[in-house]
Short mmCIF file of C-alpha atoms and ligand atoms in Angstrom, two decimals:
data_model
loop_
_atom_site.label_atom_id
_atom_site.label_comp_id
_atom_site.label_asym_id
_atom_site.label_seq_id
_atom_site.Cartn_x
_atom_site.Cartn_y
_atom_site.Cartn_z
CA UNK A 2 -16.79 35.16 3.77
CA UNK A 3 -19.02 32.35 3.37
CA UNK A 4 -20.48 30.56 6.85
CA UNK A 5 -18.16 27.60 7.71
CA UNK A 6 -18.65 24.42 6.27
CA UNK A 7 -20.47 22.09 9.08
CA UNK A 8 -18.31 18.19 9.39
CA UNK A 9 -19.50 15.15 11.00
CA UNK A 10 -16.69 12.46 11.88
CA UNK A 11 -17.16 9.08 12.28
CA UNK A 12 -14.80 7.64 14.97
CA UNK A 13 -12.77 10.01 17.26
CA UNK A 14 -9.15 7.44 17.55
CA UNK A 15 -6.29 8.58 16.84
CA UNK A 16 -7.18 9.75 13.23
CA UNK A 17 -9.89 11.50 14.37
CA UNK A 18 -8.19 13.24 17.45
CA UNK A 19 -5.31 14.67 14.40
CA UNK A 20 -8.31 15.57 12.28
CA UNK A 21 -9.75 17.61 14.89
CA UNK A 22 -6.57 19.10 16.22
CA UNK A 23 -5.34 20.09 12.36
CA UNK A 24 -8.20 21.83 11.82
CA UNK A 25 -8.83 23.66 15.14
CA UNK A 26 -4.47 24.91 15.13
CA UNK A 27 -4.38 25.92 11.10
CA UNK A 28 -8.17 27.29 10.94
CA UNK A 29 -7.38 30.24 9.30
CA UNK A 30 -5.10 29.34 7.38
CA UNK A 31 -7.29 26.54 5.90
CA UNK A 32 -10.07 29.61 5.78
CA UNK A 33 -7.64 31.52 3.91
CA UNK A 34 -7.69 28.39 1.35
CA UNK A 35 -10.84 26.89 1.47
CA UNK A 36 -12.82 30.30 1.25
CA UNK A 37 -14.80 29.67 4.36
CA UNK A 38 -13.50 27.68 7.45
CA UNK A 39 -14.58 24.14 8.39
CA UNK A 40 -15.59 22.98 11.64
CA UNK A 41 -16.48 20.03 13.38
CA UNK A 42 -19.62 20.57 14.69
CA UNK A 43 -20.89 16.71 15.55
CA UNK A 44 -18.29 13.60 16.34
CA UNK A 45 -19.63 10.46 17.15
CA UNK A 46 -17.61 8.47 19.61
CA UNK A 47 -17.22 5.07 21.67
CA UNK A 48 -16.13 6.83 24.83
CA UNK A 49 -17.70 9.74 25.03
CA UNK A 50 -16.04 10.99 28.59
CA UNK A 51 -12.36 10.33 27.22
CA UNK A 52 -9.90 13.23 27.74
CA UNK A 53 -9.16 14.31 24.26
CA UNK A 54 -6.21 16.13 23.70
CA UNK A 55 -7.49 18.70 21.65
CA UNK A 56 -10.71 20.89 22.31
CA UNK A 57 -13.85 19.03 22.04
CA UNK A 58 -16.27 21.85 23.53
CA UNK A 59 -17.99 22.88 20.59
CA UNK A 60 -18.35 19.61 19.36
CA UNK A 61 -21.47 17.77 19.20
CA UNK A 62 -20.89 14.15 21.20
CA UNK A 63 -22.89 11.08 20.35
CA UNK A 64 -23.08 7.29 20.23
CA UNK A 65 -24.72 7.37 17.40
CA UNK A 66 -23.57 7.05 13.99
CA UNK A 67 -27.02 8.01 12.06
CA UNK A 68 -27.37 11.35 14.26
CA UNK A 69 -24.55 12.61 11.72
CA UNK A 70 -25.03 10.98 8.38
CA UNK A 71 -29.15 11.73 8.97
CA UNK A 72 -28.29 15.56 10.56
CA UNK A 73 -29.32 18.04 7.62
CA UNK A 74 -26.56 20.26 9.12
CA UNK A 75 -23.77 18.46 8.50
CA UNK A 76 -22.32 19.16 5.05
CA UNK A 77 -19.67 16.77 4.85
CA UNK A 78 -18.74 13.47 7.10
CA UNK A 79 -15.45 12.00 7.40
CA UNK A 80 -15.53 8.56 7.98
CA UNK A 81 -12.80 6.88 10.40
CA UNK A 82 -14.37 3.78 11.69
CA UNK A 83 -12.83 1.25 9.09
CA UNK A 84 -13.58 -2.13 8.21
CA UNK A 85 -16.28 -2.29 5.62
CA UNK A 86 -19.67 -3.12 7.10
CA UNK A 87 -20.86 -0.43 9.00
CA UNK A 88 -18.26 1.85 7.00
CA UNK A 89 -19.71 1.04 3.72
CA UNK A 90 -23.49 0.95 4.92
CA UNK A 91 -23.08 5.11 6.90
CA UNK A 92 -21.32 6.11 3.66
CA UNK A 93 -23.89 5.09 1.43
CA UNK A 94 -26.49 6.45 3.45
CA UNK A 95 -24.97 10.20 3.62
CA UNK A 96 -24.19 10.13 0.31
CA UNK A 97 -28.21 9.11 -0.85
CA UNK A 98 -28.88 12.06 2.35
CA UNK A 99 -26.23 14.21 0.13
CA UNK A 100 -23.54 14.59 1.75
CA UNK A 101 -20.23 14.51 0.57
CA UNK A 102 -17.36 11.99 2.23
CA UNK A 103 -13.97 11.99 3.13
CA UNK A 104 -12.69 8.98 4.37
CA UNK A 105 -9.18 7.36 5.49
CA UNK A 106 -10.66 3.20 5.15
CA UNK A 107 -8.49 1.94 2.61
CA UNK A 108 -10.33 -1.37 2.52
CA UNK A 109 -13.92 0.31 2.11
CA UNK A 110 -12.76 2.22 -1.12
CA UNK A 111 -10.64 -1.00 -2.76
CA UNK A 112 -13.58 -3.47 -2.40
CA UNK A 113 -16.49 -1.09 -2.62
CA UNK A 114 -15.37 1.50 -4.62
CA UNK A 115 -16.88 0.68 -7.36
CA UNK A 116 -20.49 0.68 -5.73
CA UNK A 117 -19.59 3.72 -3.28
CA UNK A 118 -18.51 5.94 -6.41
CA UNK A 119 -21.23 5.24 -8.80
CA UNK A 120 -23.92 6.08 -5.71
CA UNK A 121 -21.79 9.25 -5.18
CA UNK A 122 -22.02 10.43 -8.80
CA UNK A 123 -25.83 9.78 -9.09
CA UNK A 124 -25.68 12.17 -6.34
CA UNK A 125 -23.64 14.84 -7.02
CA UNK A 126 -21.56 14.53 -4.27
CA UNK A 127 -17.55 13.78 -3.58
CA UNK A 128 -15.71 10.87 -2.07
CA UNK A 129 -12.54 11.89 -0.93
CA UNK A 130 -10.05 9.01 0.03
CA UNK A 131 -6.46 11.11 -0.09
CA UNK A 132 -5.88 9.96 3.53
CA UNK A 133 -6.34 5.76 2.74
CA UNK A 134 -3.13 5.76 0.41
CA UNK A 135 0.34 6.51 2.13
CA UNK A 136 -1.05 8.23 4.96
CA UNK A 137 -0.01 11.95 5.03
CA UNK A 138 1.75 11.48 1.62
CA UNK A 139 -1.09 13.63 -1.13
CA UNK A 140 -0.47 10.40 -3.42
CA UNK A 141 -4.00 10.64 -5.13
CA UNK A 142 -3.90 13.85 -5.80
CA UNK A 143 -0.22 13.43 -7.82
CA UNK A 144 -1.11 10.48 -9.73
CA UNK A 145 -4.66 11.87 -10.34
CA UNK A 146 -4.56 15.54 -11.03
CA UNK A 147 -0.35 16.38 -11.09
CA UNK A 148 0.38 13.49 -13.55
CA UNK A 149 -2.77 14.26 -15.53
CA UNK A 150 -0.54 14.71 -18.38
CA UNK A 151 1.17 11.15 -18.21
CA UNK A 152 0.61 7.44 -19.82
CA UNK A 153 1.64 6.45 -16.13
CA UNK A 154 3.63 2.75 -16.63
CA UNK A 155 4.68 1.72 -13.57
CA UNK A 156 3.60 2.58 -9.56
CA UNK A 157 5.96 0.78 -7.07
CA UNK A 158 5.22 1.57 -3.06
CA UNK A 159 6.71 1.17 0.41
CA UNK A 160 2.84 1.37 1.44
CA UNK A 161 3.37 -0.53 4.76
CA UNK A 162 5.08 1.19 7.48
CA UNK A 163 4.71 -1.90 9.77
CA UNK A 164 6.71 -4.31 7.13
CA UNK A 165 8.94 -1.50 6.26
CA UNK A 166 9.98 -1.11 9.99
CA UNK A 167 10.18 -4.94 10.41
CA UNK A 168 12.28 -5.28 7.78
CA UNK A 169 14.53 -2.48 8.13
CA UNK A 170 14.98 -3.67 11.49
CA UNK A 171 15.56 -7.27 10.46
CA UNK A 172 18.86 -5.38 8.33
CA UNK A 173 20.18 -3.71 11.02
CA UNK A 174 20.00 -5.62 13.81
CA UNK A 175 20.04 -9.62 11.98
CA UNK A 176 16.88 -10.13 14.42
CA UNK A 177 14.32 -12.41 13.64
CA UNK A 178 10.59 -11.95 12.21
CA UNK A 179 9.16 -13.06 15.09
CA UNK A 180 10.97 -10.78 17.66
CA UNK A 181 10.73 -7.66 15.32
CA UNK A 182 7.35 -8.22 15.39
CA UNK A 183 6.90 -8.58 19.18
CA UNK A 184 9.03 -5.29 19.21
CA UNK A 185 7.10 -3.07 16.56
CA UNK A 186 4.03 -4.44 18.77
CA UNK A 187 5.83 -3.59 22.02
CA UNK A 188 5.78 -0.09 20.61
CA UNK A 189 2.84 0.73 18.75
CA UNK A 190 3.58 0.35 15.33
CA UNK A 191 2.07 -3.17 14.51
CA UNK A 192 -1.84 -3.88 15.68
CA UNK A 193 -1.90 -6.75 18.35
CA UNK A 194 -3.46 -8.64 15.30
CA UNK A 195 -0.98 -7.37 12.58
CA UNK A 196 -1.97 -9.94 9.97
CA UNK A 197 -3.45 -7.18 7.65
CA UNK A 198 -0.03 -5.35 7.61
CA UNK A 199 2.19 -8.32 7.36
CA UNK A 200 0.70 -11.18 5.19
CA UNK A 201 0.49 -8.03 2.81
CA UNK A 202 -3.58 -7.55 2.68
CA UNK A 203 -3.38 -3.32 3.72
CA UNK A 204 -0.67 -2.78 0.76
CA UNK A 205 -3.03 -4.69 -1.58
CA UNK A 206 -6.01 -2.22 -0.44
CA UNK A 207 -3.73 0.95 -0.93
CA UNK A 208 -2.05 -0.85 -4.31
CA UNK A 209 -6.03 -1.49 -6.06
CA UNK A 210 -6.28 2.68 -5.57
CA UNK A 211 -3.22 3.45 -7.02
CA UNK A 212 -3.64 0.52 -10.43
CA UNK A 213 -7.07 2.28 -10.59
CA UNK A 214 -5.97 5.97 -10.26
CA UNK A 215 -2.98 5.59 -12.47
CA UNK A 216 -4.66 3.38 -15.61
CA UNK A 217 -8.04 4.20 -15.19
CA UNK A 218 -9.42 0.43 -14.50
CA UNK A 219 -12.32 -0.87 -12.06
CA UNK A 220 -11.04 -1.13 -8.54
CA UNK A 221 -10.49 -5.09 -8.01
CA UNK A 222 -9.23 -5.85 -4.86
CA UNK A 223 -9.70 -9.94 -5.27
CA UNK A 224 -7.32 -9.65 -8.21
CA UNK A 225 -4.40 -8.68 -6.21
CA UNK A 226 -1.51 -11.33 -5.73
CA UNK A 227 -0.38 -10.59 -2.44
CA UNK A 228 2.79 -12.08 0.07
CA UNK A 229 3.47 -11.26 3.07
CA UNK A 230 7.06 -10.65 4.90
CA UNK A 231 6.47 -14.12 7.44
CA UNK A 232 8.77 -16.10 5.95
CA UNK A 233 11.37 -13.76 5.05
CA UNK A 234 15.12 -14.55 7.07
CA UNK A 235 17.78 -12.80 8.76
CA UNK A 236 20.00 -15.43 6.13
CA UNK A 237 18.04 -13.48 3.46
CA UNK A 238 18.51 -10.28 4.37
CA UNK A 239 22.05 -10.88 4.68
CA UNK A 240 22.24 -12.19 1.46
CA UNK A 241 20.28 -9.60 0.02
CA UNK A 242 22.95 -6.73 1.66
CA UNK A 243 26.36 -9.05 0.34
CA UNK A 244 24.51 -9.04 -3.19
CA UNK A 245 24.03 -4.91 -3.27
CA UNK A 246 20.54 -5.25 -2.22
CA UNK A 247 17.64 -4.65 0.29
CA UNK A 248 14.65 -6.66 0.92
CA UNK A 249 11.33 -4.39 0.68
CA UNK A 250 7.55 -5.21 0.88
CA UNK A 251 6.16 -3.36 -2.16
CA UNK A 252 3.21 -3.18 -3.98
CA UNK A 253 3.70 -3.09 -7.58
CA UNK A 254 1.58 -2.33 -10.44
CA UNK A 255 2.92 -2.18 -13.40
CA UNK A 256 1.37 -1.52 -17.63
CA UNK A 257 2.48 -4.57 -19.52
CA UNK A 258 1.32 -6.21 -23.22
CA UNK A 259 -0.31 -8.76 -21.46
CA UNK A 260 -2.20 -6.44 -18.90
CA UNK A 261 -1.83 -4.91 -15.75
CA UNK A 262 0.12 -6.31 -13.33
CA UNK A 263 -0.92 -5.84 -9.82
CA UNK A 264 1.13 -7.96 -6.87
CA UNK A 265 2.19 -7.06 -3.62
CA UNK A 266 5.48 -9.19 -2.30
CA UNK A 267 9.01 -8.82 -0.56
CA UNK A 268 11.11 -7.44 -3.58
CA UNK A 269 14.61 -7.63 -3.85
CA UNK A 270 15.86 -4.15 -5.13
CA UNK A 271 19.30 -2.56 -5.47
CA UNK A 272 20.69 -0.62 -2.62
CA UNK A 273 21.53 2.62 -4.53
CA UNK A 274 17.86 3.04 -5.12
CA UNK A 275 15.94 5.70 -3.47
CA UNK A 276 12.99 3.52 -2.31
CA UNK A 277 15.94 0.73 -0.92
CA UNK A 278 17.05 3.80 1.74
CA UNK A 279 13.17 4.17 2.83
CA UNK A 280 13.36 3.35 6.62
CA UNK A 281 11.32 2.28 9.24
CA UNK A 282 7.69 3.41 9.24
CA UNK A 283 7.80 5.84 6.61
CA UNK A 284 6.45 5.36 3.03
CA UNK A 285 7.22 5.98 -0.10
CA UNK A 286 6.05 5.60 -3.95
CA UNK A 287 8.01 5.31 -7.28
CA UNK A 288 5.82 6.66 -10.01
CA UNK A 289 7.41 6.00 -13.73
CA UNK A 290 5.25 7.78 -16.31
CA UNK A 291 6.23 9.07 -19.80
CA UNK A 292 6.38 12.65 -20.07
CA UNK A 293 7.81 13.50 -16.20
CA UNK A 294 9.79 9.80 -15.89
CA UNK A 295 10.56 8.91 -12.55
CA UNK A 296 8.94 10.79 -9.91
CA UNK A 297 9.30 9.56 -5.99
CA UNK A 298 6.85 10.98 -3.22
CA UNK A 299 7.66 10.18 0.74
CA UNK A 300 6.69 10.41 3.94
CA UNK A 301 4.89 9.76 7.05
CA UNK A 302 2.35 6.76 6.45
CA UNK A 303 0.75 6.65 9.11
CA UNK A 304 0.27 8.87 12.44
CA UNK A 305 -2.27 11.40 14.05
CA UNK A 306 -1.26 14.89 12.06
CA UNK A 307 -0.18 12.91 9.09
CA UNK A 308 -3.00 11.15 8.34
CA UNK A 309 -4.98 14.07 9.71
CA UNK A 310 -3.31 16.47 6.81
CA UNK A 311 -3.90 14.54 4.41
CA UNK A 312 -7.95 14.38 5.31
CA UNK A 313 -8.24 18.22 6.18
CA UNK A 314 -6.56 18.45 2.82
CA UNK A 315 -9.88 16.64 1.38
CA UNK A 316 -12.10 18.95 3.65
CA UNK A 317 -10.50 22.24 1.99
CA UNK A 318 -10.74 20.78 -1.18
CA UNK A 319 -14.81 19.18 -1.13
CA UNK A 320 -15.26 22.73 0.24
CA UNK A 321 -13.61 24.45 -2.61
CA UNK A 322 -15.85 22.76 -4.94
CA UNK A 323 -19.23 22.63 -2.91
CA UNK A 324 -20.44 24.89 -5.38
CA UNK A 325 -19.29 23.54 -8.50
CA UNK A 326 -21.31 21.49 -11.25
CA UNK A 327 -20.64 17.99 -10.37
CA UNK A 328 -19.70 16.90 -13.74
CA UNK A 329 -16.91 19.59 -14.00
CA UNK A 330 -15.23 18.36 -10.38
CA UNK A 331 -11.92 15.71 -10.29
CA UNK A 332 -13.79 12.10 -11.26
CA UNK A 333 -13.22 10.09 -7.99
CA UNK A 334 -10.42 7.80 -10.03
CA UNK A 335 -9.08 10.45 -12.27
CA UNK A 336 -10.33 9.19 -15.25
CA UNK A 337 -14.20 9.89 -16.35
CA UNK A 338 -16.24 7.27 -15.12
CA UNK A 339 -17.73 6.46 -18.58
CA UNK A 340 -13.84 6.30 -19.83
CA UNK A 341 -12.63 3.89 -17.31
CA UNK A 342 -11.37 0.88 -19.27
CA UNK A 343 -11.45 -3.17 -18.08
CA UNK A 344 -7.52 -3.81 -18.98
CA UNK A 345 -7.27 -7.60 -17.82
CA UNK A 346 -5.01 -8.10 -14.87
CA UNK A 347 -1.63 -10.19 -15.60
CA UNK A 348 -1.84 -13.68 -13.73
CA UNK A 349 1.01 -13.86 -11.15
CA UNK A 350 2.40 -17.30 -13.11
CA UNK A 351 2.31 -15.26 -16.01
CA UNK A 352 4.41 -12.14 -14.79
CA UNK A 353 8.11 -11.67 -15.84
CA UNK A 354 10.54 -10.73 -13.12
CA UNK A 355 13.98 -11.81 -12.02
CA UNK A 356 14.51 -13.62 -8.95
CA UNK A 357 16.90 -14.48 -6.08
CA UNK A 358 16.68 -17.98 -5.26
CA UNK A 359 18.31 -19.71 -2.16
CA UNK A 360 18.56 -23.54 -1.95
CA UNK A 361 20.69 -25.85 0.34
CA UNK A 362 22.71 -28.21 -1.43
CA UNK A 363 24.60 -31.48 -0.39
CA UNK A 364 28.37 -30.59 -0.73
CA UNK A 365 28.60 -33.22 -3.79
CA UNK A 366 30.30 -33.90 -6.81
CA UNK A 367 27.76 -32.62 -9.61
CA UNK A 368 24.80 -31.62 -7.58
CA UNK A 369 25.18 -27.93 -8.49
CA UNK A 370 25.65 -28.72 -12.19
CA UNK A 371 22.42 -30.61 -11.78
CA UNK A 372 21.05 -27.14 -10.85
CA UNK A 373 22.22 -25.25 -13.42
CA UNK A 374 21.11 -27.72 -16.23
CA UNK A 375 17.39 -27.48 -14.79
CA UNK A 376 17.61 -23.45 -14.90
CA UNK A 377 18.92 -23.19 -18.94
CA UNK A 378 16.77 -26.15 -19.94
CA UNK A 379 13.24 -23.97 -18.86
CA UNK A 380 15.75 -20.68 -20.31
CA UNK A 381 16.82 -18.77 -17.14
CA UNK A 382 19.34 -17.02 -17.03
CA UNK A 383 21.86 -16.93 -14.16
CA UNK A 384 23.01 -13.21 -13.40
CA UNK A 385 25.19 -14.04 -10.15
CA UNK A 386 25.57 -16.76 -7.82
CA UNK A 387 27.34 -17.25 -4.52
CA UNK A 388 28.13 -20.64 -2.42
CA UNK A 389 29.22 -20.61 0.94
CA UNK A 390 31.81 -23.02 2.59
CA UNK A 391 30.24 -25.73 4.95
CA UNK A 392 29.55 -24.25 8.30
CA UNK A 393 30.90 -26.63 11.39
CA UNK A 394 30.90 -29.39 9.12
CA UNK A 395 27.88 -29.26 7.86
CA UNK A 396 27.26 -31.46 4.43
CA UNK A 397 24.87 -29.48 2.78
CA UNK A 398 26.23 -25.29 1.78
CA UNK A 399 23.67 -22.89 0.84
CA UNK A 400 23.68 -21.64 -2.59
CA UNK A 401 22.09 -18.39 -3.88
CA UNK A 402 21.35 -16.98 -7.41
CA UNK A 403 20.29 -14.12 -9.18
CA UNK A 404 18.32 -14.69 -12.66
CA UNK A 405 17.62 -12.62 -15.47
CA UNK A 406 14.34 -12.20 -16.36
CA UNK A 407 11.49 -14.94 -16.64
CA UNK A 408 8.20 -15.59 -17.22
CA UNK A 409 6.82 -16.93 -13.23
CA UNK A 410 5.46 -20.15 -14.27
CA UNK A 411 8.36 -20.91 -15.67
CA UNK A 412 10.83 -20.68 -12.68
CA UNK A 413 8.31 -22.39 -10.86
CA UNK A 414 8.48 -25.26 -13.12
CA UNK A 415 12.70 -25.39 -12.61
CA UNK A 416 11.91 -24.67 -8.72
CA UNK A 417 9.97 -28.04 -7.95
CA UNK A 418 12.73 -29.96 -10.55
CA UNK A 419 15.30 -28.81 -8.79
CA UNK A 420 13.59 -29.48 -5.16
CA UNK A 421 13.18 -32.81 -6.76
CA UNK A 422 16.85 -33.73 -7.11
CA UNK A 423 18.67 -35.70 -4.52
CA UNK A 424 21.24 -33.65 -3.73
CA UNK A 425 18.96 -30.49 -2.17
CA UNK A 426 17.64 -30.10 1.21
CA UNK A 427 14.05 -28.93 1.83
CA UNK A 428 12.52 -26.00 -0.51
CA UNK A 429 13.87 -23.06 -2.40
CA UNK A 430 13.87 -19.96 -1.39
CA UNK A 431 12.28 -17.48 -4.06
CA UNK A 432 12.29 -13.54 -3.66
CA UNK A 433 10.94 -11.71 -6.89
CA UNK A 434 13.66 -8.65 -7.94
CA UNK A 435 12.91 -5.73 -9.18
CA UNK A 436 15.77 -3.10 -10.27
CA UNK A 437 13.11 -0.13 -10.97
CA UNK A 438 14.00 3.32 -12.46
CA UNK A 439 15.27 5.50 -9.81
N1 LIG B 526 -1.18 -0.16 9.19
C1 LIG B 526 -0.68 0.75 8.20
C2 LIG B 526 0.83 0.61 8.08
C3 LIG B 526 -0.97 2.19 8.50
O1 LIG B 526 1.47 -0.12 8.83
O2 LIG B 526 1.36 1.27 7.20
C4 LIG B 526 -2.29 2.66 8.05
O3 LIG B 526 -2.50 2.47 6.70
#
């Protein structure tokens, strides 16, 4: 057997500390794959005197980021340090020193992608990024090399564990936002700052890799309508569940005449639906393409040996092809990069998509029929629609709908006649609904 193949990772957290501890439990096994095994020779580390739980002996300790991407020995660095300064500058660097790079930062491959790839394939070398897409779940590699075959058509994703727990607590325990939030924080799951996970910005890095991987366009991050789950209520969610629905933060990209679609929001889906029973902090994603149909891949998003799996599984697979002609190896976003194709990307007024809508009405002669002549007259279609009694006497009821499909703009342009009318109370609620494939 070959010598072992020599890694460098950047940042030993909790990714890191999986990374090493995958590799050092399964190393033959991931011999017997790879051909040769891979170690981590060189980490470099904020505090280097922590107790790791895994063995750090043979490992190479340093402050210093450029003693691995500038260390001739190290074949291949893995890059954990996210965010996409420092990220994107050590990357660049051991790619121009040759080295290949497997990295988890979601947010360095959707906004410099473009840049990071094109430097990689001037020099030969891989960019592996399995681990920045639904954690653990070997995503990329489905859509990439086991859908190969496919026109893919639609990719829908639970690709936030922290919104996905927050709302599936929200369901089943009619709590709040605010103190599901304070509880996911309470116990790990959401960052002390969570606004990348819940105003919706980490699905829309993990949704631009998917659009790219599945149609073969440019990664484009700042074209990426995006919502969070802030403003979505426990009177909401128990709408959602009378209706034979769930509330779910998705990212959605989707093939249509006018473009590509690519929006991140709180979806209304049916509750039959495989995605709708996705709990908590795990992910999923709903792939639709035309010679398999519906395909569905799940599991751990997030996490130390998840996310460590799925970065190992990049290790064994840059080492499987260390040898091979570049130009014969998987193109970084499955398509050749001289075949890559600038679709245009839908505007979000300009999507179609049903919608649950929730006003509050005064309890009036007429006011509802008001309503209803303001949705036919811009041609939506009412599918279902509920109105509850007064509570306490109260004078104003709340009154929710279901439409049939419409173009956005649209049901924006009923939305602001019908906020306009006398008769309703404050805004209108608007949830986008999607009833997907499987
Ligand atoms: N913060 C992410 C989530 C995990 O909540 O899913 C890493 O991508």
């Amino acid at each position: 057997m070959l010598n072992p193949v020599k890694v460098g990772i950047l940042g030993l957290g909790t990714v890191g500390g999986g990374t090493v501890h995958v590799l050092q439990q399964n190393a033959e096994e991931i011999a017997r794959r790879a051909g040769r095994g891979i170690i981590v020779t060189h980490a470099c580390a904020k505090e280097l005197n922590k107790t790791h739980p895994y063995t750090t002996d043979d490992i190479v300790l340093t402050e210093q980021l450029t003693d691995l991407v500038n260390n001739p020995e190290i074949e291949i660095i893995v890059e954990l340090l996210g965010g996409t300064t420092i990220a994107r500058d050590m990357t660049l660097q051991a790619i121009a020193n040759g080295k290949h790079v497997v990295t988890a930062n979601k947010a360095l491959i959707a906004k410099h992608g473009n840049e990071i790839f094109a430097a990689a394939q001037d020099k030969g070398v891989m960019v592996a990024f399995e681990a920045a897409v639904g954690g653990g779940i070997p995503i990329i590699k489905a859509v990439r090399e086991g859908l190969a075959a496919n026109e893919v058509e639609m990719v829908t994703g639970i690709i936030n564990g922290t919104c996905n727990f927050i709302l599936t607590e929200m369901r089943d325990k009619g709590s709040d936002f605010a103190d599901v939030l304070a509880e996911a924080q309470r116990l790990g799951y959401a960052e002390r700052d969570p606004t990348f996970d819940i105003e919706g910005v980490d699905a829309a890095h993990k949704l631009t890799i998917l659009a790219s991987i599945a149609f073969g366009i440019p990664l484009q991050f700042d074209k990426v309508y995006m919502e969070g789950i802030t403003k979505i209520t426990p009177e909401d969610v128990q709408y959602a569940n009378e209706l034979g629905y769930r509330i779910k933060h998705l990212g959605i990209t989707k093939r249509t005449k006018k473009g590509i679609e690519l929006r991140v929001h709180p979806t209304f889906i049916p509750n039959k639906r495989l995605l709708a029973n996705v709990e908590g902090v795990m992910n999923a994603v709903l792939v639709e393409s035309d010679a398999l149909g519906a395909s569905l891949y799940y599991g751990a998003g997030a996490g130390a040996l998840p996310t460590g799996s799925a970065i190992v599984a990049d290790l064994v697979d840059v080492t499987r092809t260390l040898t091979t002609d570049p130009g014969n190896r998987v193109p970084h976003l499955a398509f050749q990069p001289n075949a890559l194709v600038d679709l245009p990307i839908v505007p979000i007024d300009e999507i179609e998509s049903s919608y649950y809508l929730r006003l509050s009405a005064l309890d009036k002669l007429g006011v509802l029929a008001h309503v209803t002549n303001i949705l036919s007259d811009n041609g939506i279609s009412i599918e279902a629609i509920i109105q509850k009694e007064p509570i306490g006497g109260a004078e104003h009821v709340s009154v929710v709908m279901l439409t049939h499909q419409v173009v956005e703009k649209q049901l924006n342009r009923a939305i602001l006649a019908i906020e306009s009318l006398e008769g309703i109370i404050g805004k209108v609620t608007r949830i986008r609904l999607e009833m997907l494939a499987s």
